Short mmCIF file of C-alpha atoms in Angstrom, two decimals:
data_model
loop_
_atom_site.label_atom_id
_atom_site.label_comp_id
_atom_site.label_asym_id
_atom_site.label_seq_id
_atom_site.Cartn_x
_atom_site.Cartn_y
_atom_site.Cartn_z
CA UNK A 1 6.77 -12.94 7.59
CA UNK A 2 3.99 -11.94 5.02
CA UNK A 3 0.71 -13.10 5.04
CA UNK A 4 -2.39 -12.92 3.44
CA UNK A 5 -4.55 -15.24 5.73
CA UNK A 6 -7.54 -14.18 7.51
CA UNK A 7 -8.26 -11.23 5.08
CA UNK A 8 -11.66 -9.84 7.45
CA UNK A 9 -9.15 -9.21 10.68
CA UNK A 10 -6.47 -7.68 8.45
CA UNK A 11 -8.77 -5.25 6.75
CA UNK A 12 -10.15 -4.35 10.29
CA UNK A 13 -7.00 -4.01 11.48
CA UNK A 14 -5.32 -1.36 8.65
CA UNK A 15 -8.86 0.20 8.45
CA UNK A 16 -9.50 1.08 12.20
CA UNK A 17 -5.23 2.78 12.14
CA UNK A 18 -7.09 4.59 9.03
CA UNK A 19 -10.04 5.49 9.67
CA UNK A 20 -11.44 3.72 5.79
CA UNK A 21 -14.70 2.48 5.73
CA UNK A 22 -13.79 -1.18 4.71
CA UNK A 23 -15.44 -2.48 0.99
CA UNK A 24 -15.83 -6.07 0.34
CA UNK A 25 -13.26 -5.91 -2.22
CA UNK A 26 -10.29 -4.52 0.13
CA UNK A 27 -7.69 -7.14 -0.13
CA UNK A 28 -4.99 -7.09 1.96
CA UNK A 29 -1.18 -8.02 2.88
CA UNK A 30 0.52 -8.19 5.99
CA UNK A 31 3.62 -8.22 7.44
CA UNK A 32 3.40 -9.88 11.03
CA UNK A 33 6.19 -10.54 13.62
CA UNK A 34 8.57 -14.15 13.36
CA UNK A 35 6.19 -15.93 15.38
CA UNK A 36 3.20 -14.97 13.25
CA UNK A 37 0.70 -13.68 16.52
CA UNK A 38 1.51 -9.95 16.10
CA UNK A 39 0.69 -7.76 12.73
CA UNK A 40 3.35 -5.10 12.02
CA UNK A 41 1.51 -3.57 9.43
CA UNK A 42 -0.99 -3.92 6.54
CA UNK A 43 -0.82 -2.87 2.79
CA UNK A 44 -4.54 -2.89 1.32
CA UNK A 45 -6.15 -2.23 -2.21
CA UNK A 46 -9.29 -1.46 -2.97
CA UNK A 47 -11.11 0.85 -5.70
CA UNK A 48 -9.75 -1.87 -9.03
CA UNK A 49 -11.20 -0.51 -11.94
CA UNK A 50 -8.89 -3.12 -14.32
CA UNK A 51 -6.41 -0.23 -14.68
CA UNK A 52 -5.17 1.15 -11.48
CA UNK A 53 -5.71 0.41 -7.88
CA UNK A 54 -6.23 2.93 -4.66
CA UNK A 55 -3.30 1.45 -1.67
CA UNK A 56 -3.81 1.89 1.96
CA UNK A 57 -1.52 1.50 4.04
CA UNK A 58 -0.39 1.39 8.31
CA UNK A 59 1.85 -0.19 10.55
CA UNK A 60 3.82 -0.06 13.71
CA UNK A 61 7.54 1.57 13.87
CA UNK A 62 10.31 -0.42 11.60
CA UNK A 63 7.51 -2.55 10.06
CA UNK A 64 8.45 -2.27 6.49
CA UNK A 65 11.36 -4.49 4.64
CA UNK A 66 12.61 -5.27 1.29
CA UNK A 67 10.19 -8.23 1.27
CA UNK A 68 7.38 -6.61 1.81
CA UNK A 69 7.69 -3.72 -0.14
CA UNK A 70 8.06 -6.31 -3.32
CA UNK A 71 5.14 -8.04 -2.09
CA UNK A 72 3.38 -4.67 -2.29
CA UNK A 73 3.83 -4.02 -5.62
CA UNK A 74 4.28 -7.23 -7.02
CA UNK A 75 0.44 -7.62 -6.22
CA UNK A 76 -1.18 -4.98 -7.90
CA UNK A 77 1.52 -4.49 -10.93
CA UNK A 78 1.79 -8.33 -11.95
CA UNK A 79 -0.79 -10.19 -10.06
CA UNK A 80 -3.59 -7.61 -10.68
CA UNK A 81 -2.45 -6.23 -13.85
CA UNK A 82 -2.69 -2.41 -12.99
CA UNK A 83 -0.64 -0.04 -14.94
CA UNK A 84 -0.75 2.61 -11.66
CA UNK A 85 -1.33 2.51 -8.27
CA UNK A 86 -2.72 5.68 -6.71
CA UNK A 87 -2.61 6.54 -2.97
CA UNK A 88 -4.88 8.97 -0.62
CA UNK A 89 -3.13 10.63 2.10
CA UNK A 90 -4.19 13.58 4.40
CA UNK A 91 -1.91 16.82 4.61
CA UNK A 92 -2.10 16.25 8.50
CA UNK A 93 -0.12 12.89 8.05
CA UNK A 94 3.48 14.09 7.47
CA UNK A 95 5.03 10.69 7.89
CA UNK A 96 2.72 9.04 5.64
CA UNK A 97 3.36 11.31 3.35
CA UNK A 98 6.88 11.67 3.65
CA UNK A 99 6.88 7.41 3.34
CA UNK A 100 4.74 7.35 0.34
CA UNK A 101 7.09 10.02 -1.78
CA UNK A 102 9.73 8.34 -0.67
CA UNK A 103 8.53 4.81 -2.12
CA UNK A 104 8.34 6.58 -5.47
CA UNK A 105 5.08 8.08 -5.90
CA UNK A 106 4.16 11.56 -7.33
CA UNK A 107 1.63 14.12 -6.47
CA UNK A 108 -0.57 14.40 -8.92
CA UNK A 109 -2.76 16.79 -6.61
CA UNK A 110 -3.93 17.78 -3.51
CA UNK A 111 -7.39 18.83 -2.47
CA UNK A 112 -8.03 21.80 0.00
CA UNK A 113 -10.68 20.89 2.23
CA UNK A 114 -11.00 16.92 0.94
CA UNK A 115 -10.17 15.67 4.47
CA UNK A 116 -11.22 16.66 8.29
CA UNK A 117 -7.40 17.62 8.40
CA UNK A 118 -7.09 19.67 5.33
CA UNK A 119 -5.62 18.80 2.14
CA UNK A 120 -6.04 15.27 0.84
CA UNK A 121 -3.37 14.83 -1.56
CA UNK A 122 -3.78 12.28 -4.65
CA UNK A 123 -0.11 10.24 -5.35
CA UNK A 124 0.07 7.91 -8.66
CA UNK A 125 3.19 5.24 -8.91
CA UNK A 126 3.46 3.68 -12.59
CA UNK A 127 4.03 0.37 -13.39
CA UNK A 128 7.48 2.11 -15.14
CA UNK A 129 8.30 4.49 -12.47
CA UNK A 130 8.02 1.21 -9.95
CA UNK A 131 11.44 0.43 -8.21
CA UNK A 132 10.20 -2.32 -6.16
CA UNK A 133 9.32 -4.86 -8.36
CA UNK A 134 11.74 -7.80 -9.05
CA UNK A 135 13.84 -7.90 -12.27
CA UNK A 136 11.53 -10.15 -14.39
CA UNK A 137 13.58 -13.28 -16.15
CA UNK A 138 14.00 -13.32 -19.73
CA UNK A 139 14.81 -16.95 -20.00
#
């Protein structure tokens, strides 16, 4: 089930698995087990600027689906109105970054030294280049 209820816990929760310092503006999704008492995992967004978005994410083993993932991107590309969303992730954090290629984003860099475990490396996903959002209706 997806949520966005109770937005202070779920930016403690994704931002303690992170290690972010949590902004007022972090607004977050989760996906939490059937009975709704467990979080799986938290997508978050902070750093709007009215043109892109910076997305955080972390979760427990298996806890991404199809529904979430649409969720995901539905907010920032159509709710939010960002033409890119941009995600931070340390060079120390192979599956992270192996997950966050394979959702479609791009490296646009990475930083020696930018993170206590290396490299930081800077991803960008276009609105275009987006393969989880839903076909939009044309009538």
């Amino acid at each position: 089930m997806i949520t966005t209820e109770n937005q202070p816990y779920l930016a403690a929760w994704l931002c303690e698995r992170i290690g972010l310092m949590p902004s007022p503006h972090l607004r977050c999704i989760a996906h939490v087990n059937a009975a709704g008492d467990a979080v799986m995992g938290v997508v978050g967004y902070d750093g709007f600027n009215g043109a892109s978005v910076m997305m955080h994410m972390a979760g427990t083993p298996h806890w991404i689906d199809k529904t979430l993932l649409h969720a995901t991107f539905d907010y920032p590309f159509n709710v939010m109105g960002c033409n890119v969303v941009l995600a931070a992730v340390p060079s120390g954090n192979e599956v992270s970054l192996d997950m966050t290629k394979r959702l479609g984003f791009k490296t646009l860099a990475v930083v020696e030294g930018a993170h206590p475990d290396g490299a930081l490396h800077l991803l960008a996903m276009t609105r275009e280049e987006c393969k989880w959002l839903a076909p939009r209706r044309t009538h």
